[in-house]
């Protein structure tokens, strides 16, 4: 859904992927050799620019790459840097200011995209999530049903939804950490956006967070797999009804780490997961009685099950 | 194996009696109505100095930040009927009168009714949110209960894993009952079997 350029296809082989011939500007069907498009304009960049070159001379005659989906079309006129004496006034400043406002109707939207990119960058989210977030934001913005809400709040909520939709959910607290908006407000916007766009998201599970939390705690793969198994079994056996999956995951990590050589305190786990250590204690108390059943069968215990801490 | 659920023709409300298991089928619903709160407004027909009233009258809360500057009068113990709510409102009109304002009792209207009950079995909220996702919102990070927005009647139900249900948003008592009638068979379908 990311390509707005017109697609040409071979009339005989509509499924064939066309081969581009740069030198002649042709698009050729590999099946039958038919030249489907000729005199195709190359939209690649005209010059290559390197960062160590002096930045004053930018020979490119076109602007930035187009972002047609997310803005109005990005068609605007900009005034370039002046050359020659006439373009400078008496103080040495340029007579005509460099960039005029462009696409003022979507200034807020572009600002939001910048904010989204900044937020995503802080937690190293990949480009596909950022693109999805931008698309969600655009849909919400055009609908205008959440017009009164702060754009940053909507952007944060879109980011949360995008992570959920891509199958790698981030907790609300993790999104709060990179946004200036409160968890309450993000939660409210989240519910409003789901209603406005008439979508829904899958329920979070304990396994979604295991790899991230365990990596942040520098726990080895064995412990991570054990914790995943413990959490899944605990939910299956309904030992923790009504507990947030995050809390259950944190308690499972605690149990797994305490049984291994890499022990972590409740406080450390609580810091990473964003849960209070009393919360971990509560969930841990619920899973402790069935501890021997929860561990995976091939787990190597550094501390045996009966010596696990009892809180 | 679970006893077959007879289709819903509920018996009359039995206030909180747990039916004995006869002939291996359950036909009665169990319903405890523990508390019911009623919020109502009344037009007292005169200008009020809200601050004076709030300071002088007991049980009155004045919240100037709320848009419609109003006095919320909370009654303890919770009222069990609409008539009592009206009576309480009259009593407060009297209190306001005694404070020196020419109060009259006009336009008494009940704005909201809340009911709570217990289905007495644990509920699989994850299953419920999967099948009824247009009506349900279940986010354990935000709130431990499932928020079910029923369309007819327009009632919001908070459904918890323990089996407790809170119904709110009703203007008349019948709506609460109707909403519970609607949700009970659905909840039975998501009963936890362990």
Short mmCIF file of C-alpha atoms in Angstrom, two decimals:
data_model
loop_
_atom_site.label_atom_id
_atom_site.label_comp_id
_atom_site.label_asym_id
_atom_site.label_seq_id
_atom_site.Cartn_x
_atom_site.Cartn_y
_atom_site.Cartn_z
CA UNK A 1 0.00 0.00 0.00
CA UNK A 2 3.07 2.17 -0.06
CA UNK A 3 3.36 2.78 -3.78
CA UNK A 4 1.38 5.51 -5.45
CA UNK A 5 3.29 5.46 -8.73
CA UNK A 6 1.30 4.23 -11.69
CA UNK A 7 2.05 0.64 -12.46
CA UNK A 8 2.42 -0.60 -16.01
CA UNK A 9 2.08 -4.25 -16.76
CA UNK A 10 2.69 -6.34 -19.82
CA UNK A 11 -0.66 -6.98 -21.52
CA UNK A 12 0.19 -10.63 -22.12
CA UNK A 13 1.79 -11.35 -18.79
CA UNK A 14 0.15 -9.19 -16.14
CA UNK A 15 1.93 -10.98 -13.32
CA UNK A 16 5.43 -10.66 -14.66
CA UNK A 17 7.75 -8.24 -12.90
CA UNK A 18 9.13 -5.82 -15.46
CA UNK A 19 12.84 -5.29 -15.89
CA UNK A 20 14.15 -1.76 -16.18
CA UNK A 21 16.72 -0.86 -18.72
CA UNK A 22 18.30 2.34 -17.47
CA UNK A 23 20.29 3.25 -20.49
CA UNK A 24 17.39 3.22 -22.87
CA UNK A 25 14.72 4.17 -20.37
CA UNK A 26 12.63 1.09 -21.13
CA UNK A 27 10.66 -1.34 -19.08
CA UNK A 28 10.81 -4.79 -20.61
CA UNK A 29 8.73 -7.88 -19.88
CA UNK A 30 11.06 -10.79 -19.10
CA UNK A 31 8.64 -13.38 -20.47
CA UNK A 32 8.11 -12.18 -24.01
CA UNK A 33 10.55 -9.29 -24.39
CA UNK A 34 7.85 -6.72 -25.07
CA UNK A 35 8.88 -3.15 -24.33
CA UNK A 36 6.03 -2.04 -22.15
CA UNK A 37 7.05 1.45 -21.16
CA UNK A 38 9.46 3.55 -23.09
CA UNK A 39 10.98 6.88 -22.32
CA UNK A 40 10.43 6.22 -18.66
CA UNK A 41 11.74 9.05 -16.55
CA UNK A 42 14.30 7.95 -14.00
CA UNK A 43 13.21 9.21 -10.61
CA UNK A 44 16.47 8.34 -8.92
CA UNK A 45 18.63 11.12 -7.58
CA UNK A 46 20.56 13.21 -10.04
CA UNK A 47 23.75 13.68 -8.04
CA UNK A 48 25.26 11.80 -5.21
CA UNK A 49 26.08 13.98 -2.22
CA UNK A 50 28.58 12.93 0.40
CA UNK A 51 28.70 14.28 3.90
CA UNK A 52 32.31 15.41 3.73
CA UNK A 53 31.66 17.59 0.71
CA UNK A 54 31.22 21.28 1.34
CA UNK A 55 27.53 21.72 1.89
CA UNK A 56 27.22 25.07 0.18
CA UNK A 57 27.07 23.69 -3.31
CA UNK A 58 24.09 21.37 -3.65
CA UNK A 59 23.70 20.80 -7.37
CA UNK A 60 20.40 18.98 -7.02
CA UNK A 61 17.73 20.73 -8.97
CA UNK A 62 14.82 18.96 -7.29
CA UNK A 63 13.72 18.98 -3.68
CA UNK A 64 13.51 16.14 -1.18
CA UNK A 65 12.02 12.80 -2.08
CA UNK A 66 8.28 12.91 -2.38
CA UNK A 67 6.11 11.63 0.39
CA UNK A 68 2.83 11.55 -1.52
CA UNK A 69 0.86 9.37 0.84
CA UNK A 70 1.38 11.34 3.93
CA UNK A 71 1.21 14.93 2.80
CA UNK A 72 -0.79 16.82 0.26
CA UNK A 73 1.64 16.07 -2.49
CA UNK A 74 4.51 18.17 -1.31
CA UNK A 75 4.29 20.50 -4.29
CA UNK A 76 5.48 23.90 -3.26
CA UNK A 77 7.87 26.57 -4.34
CA UNK A 78 10.96 27.39 -2.37
CA UNK A 79 13.35 30.25 -2.78
CA UNK A 80 16.92 29.08 -3.12
CA UNK A 81 20.08 30.68 -1.72
CA UNK A 82 21.08 33.86 -3.41
CA UNK A 83 24.02 34.18 -5.77
CA UNK A 84 25.52 37.46 -6.83
CA UNK A 85 25.52 40.82 -5.03
CA UNK A 86 21.96 41.89 -5.64
CA UNK A 87 20.44 39.30 -3.38
CA UNK A 88 22.03 40.68 -0.20
CA UNK A 89 20.79 43.78 1.53
CA UNK A 90 22.87 46.36 3.42
CA UNK A 91 23.63 44.23 6.48
CA UNK A 92 24.83 41.24 4.61
CA UNK A 93 21.67 39.24 5.18
CA UNK A 94 19.90 37.56 2.34
CA UNK A 95 17.16 39.74 0.96
CA UNK A 96 14.75 36.90 0.44
CA UNK A 97 14.35 34.48 3.29
CA UNK A 98 15.24 31.02 2.34
CA UNK A 99 12.33 28.73 2.90
CA UNK A 100 8.80 29.98 2.77
CA UNK A 101 6.12 28.10 4.63
CA UNK A 102 5.10 25.11 2.61
CA UNK A 103 1.95 23.03 2.86
CA UNK A 104 0.65 25.12 5.74
CA UNK A 105 -2.52 23.10 5.82
CA UNK A 106 -0.57 20.09 7.00
CA UNK A 107 2.02 21.76 9.11
CA UNK A 108 0.60 20.16 12.24
CA UNK A 109 0.64 16.76 10.60
CA UNK A 110 4.26 17.06 9.53
CA UNK A 111 5.13 18.22 13.01
CA UNK A 112 3.45 15.14 14.40
CA UNK A 113 5.40 12.89 12.02
CA UNK A 114 8.59 14.43 13.24
CA UNK A 115 7.52 13.83 16.83
CA UNK A 116 6.61 10.22 16.02
CA UNK A 117 10.00 9.62 14.46
CA UNK A 118 11.69 11.13 17.52
CA UNK A 119 9.70 8.95 19.92
CA UNK A 120 10.28 5.81 17.90
CA UNK A 121 13.96 6.59 17.71
CA UNK A 122 14.25 6.69 21.48
CA UNK A 123 13.17 3.08 21.78
CA UNK A 124 14.70 1.93 18.51
CA UNK A 125 11.54 1.03 16.70
CA UNK A 126 11.96 -0.20 13.11
CA UNK A 127 10.79 1.75 10.11
CA UNK A 128 7.73 -0.41 9.46
CA UNK A 129 6.21 0.53 12.82
CA UNK A 130 6.92 4.20 12.21
CA UNK A 131 5.27 4.01 8.79
CA UNK A 132 2.25 2.30 10.26
CA UNK A 133 2.06 4.93 12.97
CA UNK A 134 2.20 7.71 10.40
CA UNK A 135 -0.60 6.12 8.43
CA UNK A 136 -2.75 5.73 11.51
CA UNK A 137 -2.13 9.32 12.48
CA UNK A 138 -3.05 10.51 9.03
CA UNK A 139 -6.33 8.57 9.13
CA UNK A 140 -7.20 9.94 12.55
CA UNK A 141 -6.22 13.47 11.59
CA UNK A 142 -8.33 13.47 8.45
CA UNK A 143 -11.32 12.10 10.28
CA UNK A 144 -11.19 15.00 12.70
CA UNK A 145 -13.13 13.10 15.34
CA UNK A 146 -10.31 13.58 17.87
CA UNK A 147 -9.62 17.12 16.85
CA UNK A 148 -9.69 18.56 20.36
CA UNK A 149 -6.99 16.27 21.69
CA UNK A 150 -3.33 17.18 21.78
CA UNK A 151 -1.56 15.96 18.66
CA UNK A 152 1.22 14.50 20.76
CA UNK A 153 -1.30 12.42 22.67
CA UNK A 154 -2.80 11.10 19.45
CA UNK A 155 0.67 10.42 18.08
CA UNK A 156 1.66 8.47 21.20
CA UNK A 157 -1.54 6.45 21.06
CA UNK A 158 -0.97 5.73 17.35
CA UNK A 159 2.51 4.53 18.18
CA UNK A 160 1.11 2.21 20.83
CA UNK A 161 -1.48 0.83 18.40
CA UNK A 162 1.09 0.35 15.65
CA UNK A 163 3.32 -1.68 17.94
CA UNK A 164 0.33 -3.81 18.92
CA UNK A 165 -0.73 -4.32 15.32
CA UNK A 166 2.76 -5.37 14.27
CA UNK A 167 2.73 -8.06 16.93
CA UNK A 168 5.38 -6.47 19.14
CA UNK A 169 3.39 -4.58 21.76
CA UNK A 170 5.00 -1.99 24.00
CA UNK A 171 3.48 -1.34 27.39
CA UNK A 172 1.80 1.99 28.01
CA UNK A 173 4.54 2.81 30.45
CA UNK A 174 7.20 2.24 27.81
CA UNK A 175 5.41 4.68 25.51
CA UNK A 176 5.04 7.13 28.41
CA UNK A 177 8.77 7.02 28.88
CA UNK A 178 9.37 8.52 25.44
CA UNK A 179 6.39 10.87 25.38
CA UNK A 180 5.40 13.88 27.41
CA UNK A 181 1.81 12.69 27.67
CA UNK A 182 0.48 10.91 30.75
CA UNK A 183 -0.51 7.25 30.68
CA UNK A 184 -4.11 8.22 31.42
CA UNK A 185 -4.32 10.49 28.41
CA UNK A 186 -2.65 8.00 26.10
CA UNK A 187 -5.08 5.33 27.30
CA UNK A 188 -8.04 7.61 26.62
CA UNK A 189 -6.81 8.50 23.13
CA UNK A 190 -6.11 4.84 22.46
CA UNK A 191 -9.72 3.90 23.14
CA UNK A 192 -11.03 6.84 21.14
CA UNK A 193 -8.86 6.01 18.13
CA UNK A 194 -9.94 2.37 18.11
CA UNK A 195 -13.52 3.54 18.07
CA UNK A 196 -12.90 6.20 15.42
CA UNK A 197 -11.06 3.88 13.05
CA UNK A 198 -13.33 0.96 13.91
CA UNK A 199 -10.42 -1.38 14.44
CA UNK A 200 -9.48 -3.58 17.30
CA UNK A 201 -6.24 -5.02 18.58
CA UNK A 202 -5.32 -8.44 19.91
CA UNK A 203 -5.10 -9.01 23.61
CA UNK A 204 -1.58 -8.80 25.05
CA UNK A 205 0.03 -12.03 26.23
CA UNK A 206 2.91 -12.67 28.59
CA UNK A 207 5.14 -13.96 25.82
CA UNK A 208 5.08 -10.65 23.92
CA UNK A 209 7.39 -9.01 26.42
CA UNK A 210 9.71 -11.80 27.42
CA UNK A 211 12.48 -11.24 24.93
CA UNK A 212 12.65 -7.52 25.56
CA UNK A 213 12.57 -7.67 29.35
CA UNK A 214 15.05 -10.52 29.53
CA UNK A 215 17.48 -8.84 27.17
CA UNK A 216 17.33 -5.64 29.17
CA UNK A 217 18.16 -7.66 32.26
CA UNK A 218 20.99 -9.45 30.43
CA UNK A 219 19.53 -12.85 31.15
CA UNK A 220 20.69 -15.84 29.10
CA UNK A 221 18.41 -17.54 26.59
CA UNK A 222 17.77 -20.49 28.90
CA UNK A 223 16.31 -18.25 31.56
CA UNK A 224 14.21 -16.38 29.02
CA UNK A 225 12.77 -19.61 27.67
CA UNK A 226 12.10 -20.85 31.18
CA UNK A 227 10.34 -17.61 32.11
CA UNK A 228 8.21 -17.78 28.96
CA UNK A 229 7.24 -21.34 29.81
CA UNK A 230 6.45 -20.48 33.43
CA UNK A 231 4.25 -17.54 32.48
CA UNK A 232 2.37 -19.49 29.84
CA UNK A 233 1.75 -22.41 32.16
CA UNK A 234 0.64 -20.09 34.96
CA UNK A 235 -1.99 -18.53 32.71
CA UNK A 236 -3.09 -21.95 31.41
CA UNK A 237 -3.53 -23.30 34.92
CA UNK A 238 -5.37 -20.09 35.84
CA UNK A 239 -3.14 -19.44 38.84
CA UNK A 240 -3.24 -15.68 38.31
CA UNK A 241 -6.80 -14.68 37.41
CA UNK A 242 -7.31 -11.00 36.80
CA UNK A 243 -3.59 -10.11 36.96
CA UNK A 244 -2.11 -7.96 34.22
CA UNK A 245 0.02 -10.03 31.83
CA UNK A 246 2.94 -7.69 32.53
CA UNK A 247 2.85 -8.50 36.24
CA UNK A 248 2.68 -12.22 35.52
CA UNK A 249 5.58 -11.96 33.10
CA UNK A 250 7.64 -10.08 35.69
CA UNK A 251 6.92 -12.69 38.37
CA UNK A 252 7.83 -15.49 35.96
CA UNK A 253 11.13 -13.78 35.13
CA UNK A 254 11.83 -13.44 38.83
CA UNK A 255 11.19 -17.13 39.44
CA UNK A 256 13.25 -18.22 36.47
CA UNK A 257 16.17 -15.95 37.32
CA UNK A 258 16.16 -17.00 40.97
CA UNK A 259 16.36 -20.64 39.92
CA UNK A 260 19.31 -19.98 37.64
CA UNK A 261 22.79 -18.65 38.18
CA UNK A 262 21.74 -15.18 36.98
CA UNK A 263 19.63 -13.96 39.87
CA UNK A 264 17.80 -10.65 39.63
CA UNK A 265 16.11 -8.77 42.43
CA UNK A 266 12.47 -7.82 42.34
CA UNK A 267 13.45 -4.18 42.21
CA UNK A 268 15.56 -4.66 39.07
CA UNK A 269 12.81 -6.56 37.30
CA UNK A 270 10.26 -4.01 38.46
CA UNK A 271 12.32 -1.18 37.00
CA UNK A 272 12.57 -2.84 33.60
CA UNK A 273 8.98 -4.01 33.40
CA UNK A 274 7.43 -0.90 34.88
CA UNK A 275 5.67 -2.75 37.69
CA UNK A 276 6.03 -2.14 41.40
CA UNK A 277 7.99 -4.76 43.31
CA UNK A 278 4.98 -5.40 45.56
CA UNK A 279 3.06 -6.29 42.41
CA UNK A 280 5.72 -8.82 41.47
CA UNK A 281 5.53 -10.17 45.01
CA UNK A 282 1.75 -10.60 44.75
CA UNK A 283 1.90 -12.49 41.47
CA UNK A 284 4.90 -14.50 42.64
CA UNK A 285 3.00 -15.66 45.73
CA UNK A 286 0.26 -16.95 43.45
CA UNK A 287 2.59 -19.00 41.23
CA UNK A 288 5.02 -20.15 43.94
CA UNK A 289 2.95 -23.11 45.19
CA UNK A 290 2.96 -24.75 41.76
CA UNK A 291 6.57 -23.88 40.96
CA UNK A 292 7.73 -27.45 40.17
CA UNK A 293 4.98 -27.81 37.52
CA UNK A 294 5.72 -24.51 35.85
CA UNK A 295 9.36 -24.98 34.90
CA UNK A 296 10.15 -26.53 31.52
CA UNK A 297 11.18 -30.19 31.84
CA UNK A 298 14.73 -29.71 30.57
CA UNK A 299 15.63 -26.77 32.80
CA UNK A 300 18.95 -26.91 34.65
CA UNK A 301 18.44 -25.66 38.16
CA UNK A 302 21.18 -23.70 39.81
CA UNK A 303 19.01 -23.27 42.86
CA UNK A 304 16.59 -26.18 43.31
CA UNK A 305 12.89 -25.57 43.29
CA UNK A 306 12.43 -26.02 47.03
CA UNK A 307 15.11 -23.45 47.75
CA UNK A 308 13.36 -20.71 45.75
CA UNK A 309 12.74 -17.60 47.84
CA UNK A 310 9.43 -17.58 49.58
CA UNK A 311 8.01 -14.10 49.92
CA UNK B 1 -19.39 -31.90 32.08
CA UNK B 2 -21.41 -28.75 32.42
CA UNK B 3 -25.13 -28.98 32.90
CA UNK B 4 -27.10 -27.93 29.82
CA UNK B 5 -28.12 -24.31 29.95
CA UNK B 6 -31.83 -23.88 29.42
CA UNK B 7 -32.67 -20.95 27.13
CA UNK B 8 -33.36 -17.79 28.97
CA UNK B 9 -36.75 -17.54 30.48
CA UNK B 10 -35.68 -16.28 33.81
CA UNK B 11 -37.80 -16.82 36.82
CA UNK B 12 -38.89 -13.90 38.91
CA UNK B 13 -36.17 -12.15 40.80
CA UNK B 14 -35.29 -13.93 43.90
CA UNK B 15 -33.30 -11.48 45.92
CA UNK B 16 -30.12 -13.34 46.58
CA UNK B 17 -31.24 -16.87 47.32
CA UNK B 18 -28.92 -19.47 45.93
CA UNK B 19 -31.09 -22.14 44.36
CA UNK B 20 -30.50 -25.75 45.25
CA UNK B 21 -29.41 -27.98 42.47
CA UNK B 22 -32.46 -30.01 41.55
CA UNK B 23 -32.63 -32.61 38.84
CA UNK B 24 -29.20 -31.59 37.64
CA UNK B 25 -30.15 -28.45 35.83
CA UNK B 26 -30.03 -24.85 36.87
CA UNK B 27 -32.86 -22.72 35.71
CA UNK B 28 -32.66 -19.81 38.06
CA UNK B 29 -30.21 -17.00 37.94
CA UNK B 30 -28.59 -15.89 41.11
CA UNK B 31 -28.72 -12.19 41.65
CA UNK B 32 -27.71 -10.22 44.66
CA UNK B 33 -28.41 -6.59 44.43
CA UNK B 34 -26.07 -5.27 47.00
CA UNK B 35 -26.19 -1.59 46.45
CA UNK B 36 -27.85 0.77 44.13
CA UNK B 37 -26.93 4.37 43.82
CA UNK B 38 -29.12 6.97 42.29
CA UNK B 39 -27.92 10.36 41.12
CA UNK B 40 -30.53 12.98 40.49
CA UNK B 41 -30.84 16.64 39.83
CA UNK B 42 -33.42 19.01 41.02
CA UNK B 43 -34.07 22.53 40.02
CA UNK B 44 -34.43 24.55 43.17
CA UNK B 45 -35.83 27.50 41.33
CA UNK B 46 -33.60 30.19 42.71
CA UNK B 47 -30.10 31.46 42.54
CA UNK B 48 -27.87 29.81 45.07
CA UNK B 49 -24.69 30.89 46.66
CA UNK B 50 -23.01 27.57 46.24
CA UNK B 51 -20.12 28.23 48.50
CA UNK B 52 -22.23 29.16 51.47
CA UNK B 53 -24.35 26.10 51.08
CA UNK B 54 -21.40 23.80 50.72
CA UNK B 55 -19.80 25.18 53.82
CA UNK B 56 -22.90 25.20 55.94
CA UNK B 57 -24.68 22.05 54.88
CA UNK B 58 -23.44 18.62 55.71
CA UNK B 59 -23.04 15.92 53.08
CA UNK B 60 -22.65 18.46 50.31
CA UNK B 61 -19.68 18.59 47.97
CA UNK B 62 -19.00 21.66 45.89
CA UNK B 63 -16.70 21.23 42.97
CA UNK B 64 -16.16 24.55 41.17
CA UNK B 65 -14.01 22.96 38.50
CA UNK B 66 -16.93 20.91 37.23
CA UNK B 67 -18.46 22.66 34.28
CA UNK B 68 -22.02 22.97 35.46
CA UNK B 69 -21.29 24.41 38.85
CA UNK B 70 -23.44 22.25 40.97
CA UNK B 71 -23.69 20.72 44.33
CA UNK B 72 -23.43 16.98 44.51
CA UNK B 73 -25.26 15.68 47.47
CA UNK B 74 -24.19 12.24 48.56
CA UNK B 75 -26.45 10.23 50.75
CA UNK B 76 -25.36 7.60 53.17
CA UNK B 77 -26.57 4.86 53.29
CA UNK B 78 -27.18 4.28 49.60
CA UNK B 79 -30.76 4.72 48.61
CA UNK B 80 -32.71 1.66 47.69
CA UNK B 81 -35.50 3.25 45.77
CA UNK B 82 -36.39 6.16 43.62
CA UNK B 83 -38.87 7.42 46.15
CA UNK B 84 -36.21 7.66 48.80
CA UNK B 85 -34.03 9.59 46.41
CA UNK B 86 -36.79 12.09 45.88
CA UNK B 87 -37.32 12.34 49.58
CA UNK B 88 -33.65 13.01 50.16
CA UNK B 89 -33.70 15.73 47.53
CA UNK B 90 -36.66 17.33 49.27
CA UNK B 91 -34.82 17.25 52.53
CA UNK B 92 -31.92 19.09 51.01
CA UNK B 93 -34.19 21.65 49.50
CA UNK B 94 -35.34 22.19 53.07
CA UNK B 95 -31.75 22.53 54.26
CA UNK B 96 -31.09 25.12 51.59
CA UNK B 97 -34.27 26.93 52.64
CA UNK B 98 -33.12 27.03 56.20
CA UNK B 99 -29.87 28.61 55.10
CA UNK B 100 -31.88 31.51 53.88
CA UNK B 101 -32.42 30.95 50.18
CA UNK B 102 -35.93 30.88 48.77
CA UNK B 103 -35.72 27.36 47.43
CA UNK B 104 -38.49 25.58 45.57
CA UNK B 105 -38.68 21.97 44.51
CA UNK B 106 -38.98 21.79 40.74
CA UNK B 107 -38.10 19.31 38.03
CA UNK B 108 -36.89 16.41 40.04
CA UNK B 109 -35.26 13.98 37.60
CA UNK B 110 -33.19 10.91 38.18
CA UNK B 111 -30.07 11.09 36.06
CA UNK B 112 -28.27 7.87 36.61
CA UNK B 113 -28.78 4.54 38.28
CA UNK B 114 -26.08 2.04 39.18
CA UNK B 115 -26.55 -1.59 40.07
CA UNK B 116 -24.19 -4.38 41.02
CA UNK B 117 -24.53 -8.09 41.19
CA UNK B 118 -22.65 -11.35 41.21
CA UNK B 119 -23.08 -14.26 38.84
CA UNK B 120 -21.17 -16.49 41.25
CA UNK B 121 -18.83 -18.05 38.74
CA UNK B 122 -15.48 -16.90 37.32
CA UNK B 123 -15.56 -15.50 33.79
CA UNK B 124 -13.15 -15.87 30.86
CA UNK B 125 -12.78 -12.22 29.87
CA UNK B 126 -10.33 -13.03 27.04
CA UNK B 127 -12.97 -15.15 25.33
CA UNK B 128 -15.63 -12.52 25.78
CA UNK B 129 -13.52 -9.76 24.26
CA UNK B 130 -12.70 -11.98 21.26
CA UNK B 131 -16.28 -12.69 20.32
CA UNK B 132 -17.87 -9.39 21.28
CA UNK B 133 -15.17 -7.02 20.23
CA UNK B 134 -17.51 -4.36 18.88
CA UNK B 135 -18.95 -3.91 22.34
CA UNK B 136 -16.10 -4.87 24.64
CA UNK B 137 -12.94 -3.17 25.73
CA UNK B 138 -10.55 -5.18 27.86
CA UNK B 139 -7.15 -3.66 28.56
CA UNK B 140 -5.56 -5.18 31.67
CA UNK B 141 -2.96 -2.42 31.62
CA UNK B 142 -5.65 0.21 32.00
CA UNK B 143 -8.37 -1.46 34.07
CA UNK B 144 -8.75 -5.00 35.40
CA UNK B 145 -12.38 -5.29 34.30
CA UNK B 146 -13.93 -5.68 30.89
CA UNK B 147 -16.00 -2.65 29.81
CA UNK B 148 -19.05 -3.81 27.89
CA UNK B 149 -21.12 -1.11 26.20
CA UNK B 150 -24.51 -2.63 25.52
CA UNK B 151 -26.50 -0.89 22.79
CA UNK B 152 -30.00 -1.88 23.73
CA UNK B 153 -30.62 -0.78 26.42
CA UNK B 154 -27.81 1.73 26.50
CA UNK B 155 -25.97 0.51 29.56
CA UNK B 156 -22.31 0.17 30.40
CA UNK B 157 -21.37 -2.98 32.27
CA UNK B 158 -18.09 -3.58 34.07
CA UNK B 159 -17.46 -7.29 34.12
CA UNK B 160 -14.78 -8.78 36.33
CA UNK B 161 -13.00 -12.11 36.41
CA UNK B 162 -14.53 -12.91 39.80
CA UNK B 163 -18.02 -12.84 38.31
CA UNK B 164 -19.05 -9.53 39.79
CA UNK B 165 -20.86 -7.21 37.40
CA UNK B 166 -21.53 -3.48 37.75
CA UNK B 167 -24.21 -1.92 35.55
CA UNK B 168 -24.49 1.82 35.10
CA UNK B 169 -25.99 4.47 32.87
CA UNK B 170 -29.63 3.61 33.36
CA UNK B 171 -32.37 6.17 33.70
CA UNK B 172 -34.95 3.71 34.97
CA UNK B 173 -34.71 0.57 37.01
CA UNK B 174 -36.08 -1.64 34.22
CA UNK B 175 -33.05 -0.90 32.06
CA UNK B 176 -30.72 -2.37 34.64
CA UNK B 177 -32.78 -5.53 34.85
CA UNK B 178 -33.06 -5.82 31.09
CA UNK B 179 -29.31 -5.37 30.63
CA UNK B 180 -28.60 -8.07 33.15
CA UNK B 181 -31.06 -10.41 31.43
CA UNK B 182 -29.20 -9.84 28.19
CA UNK B 183 -25.72 -10.36 29.54
CA UNK B 184 -26.35 -13.35 31.79
CA UNK B 185 -26.57 -16.03 29.05
CA UNK B 186 -23.50 -14.56 27.37
CA UNK B 187 -21.55 -14.74 30.60
CA UNK B 188 -22.65 -18.29 31.20
CA UNK B 189 -21.11 -19.15 27.86
CA UNK B 190 -17.75 -17.88 29.08
CA UNK B 191 -17.74 -19.51 32.44
CA UNK B 192 -14.31 -20.78 33.52
CA UNK B 193 -14.33 -24.53 33.67
CA UNK B 194 -11.28 -25.09 35.90
#
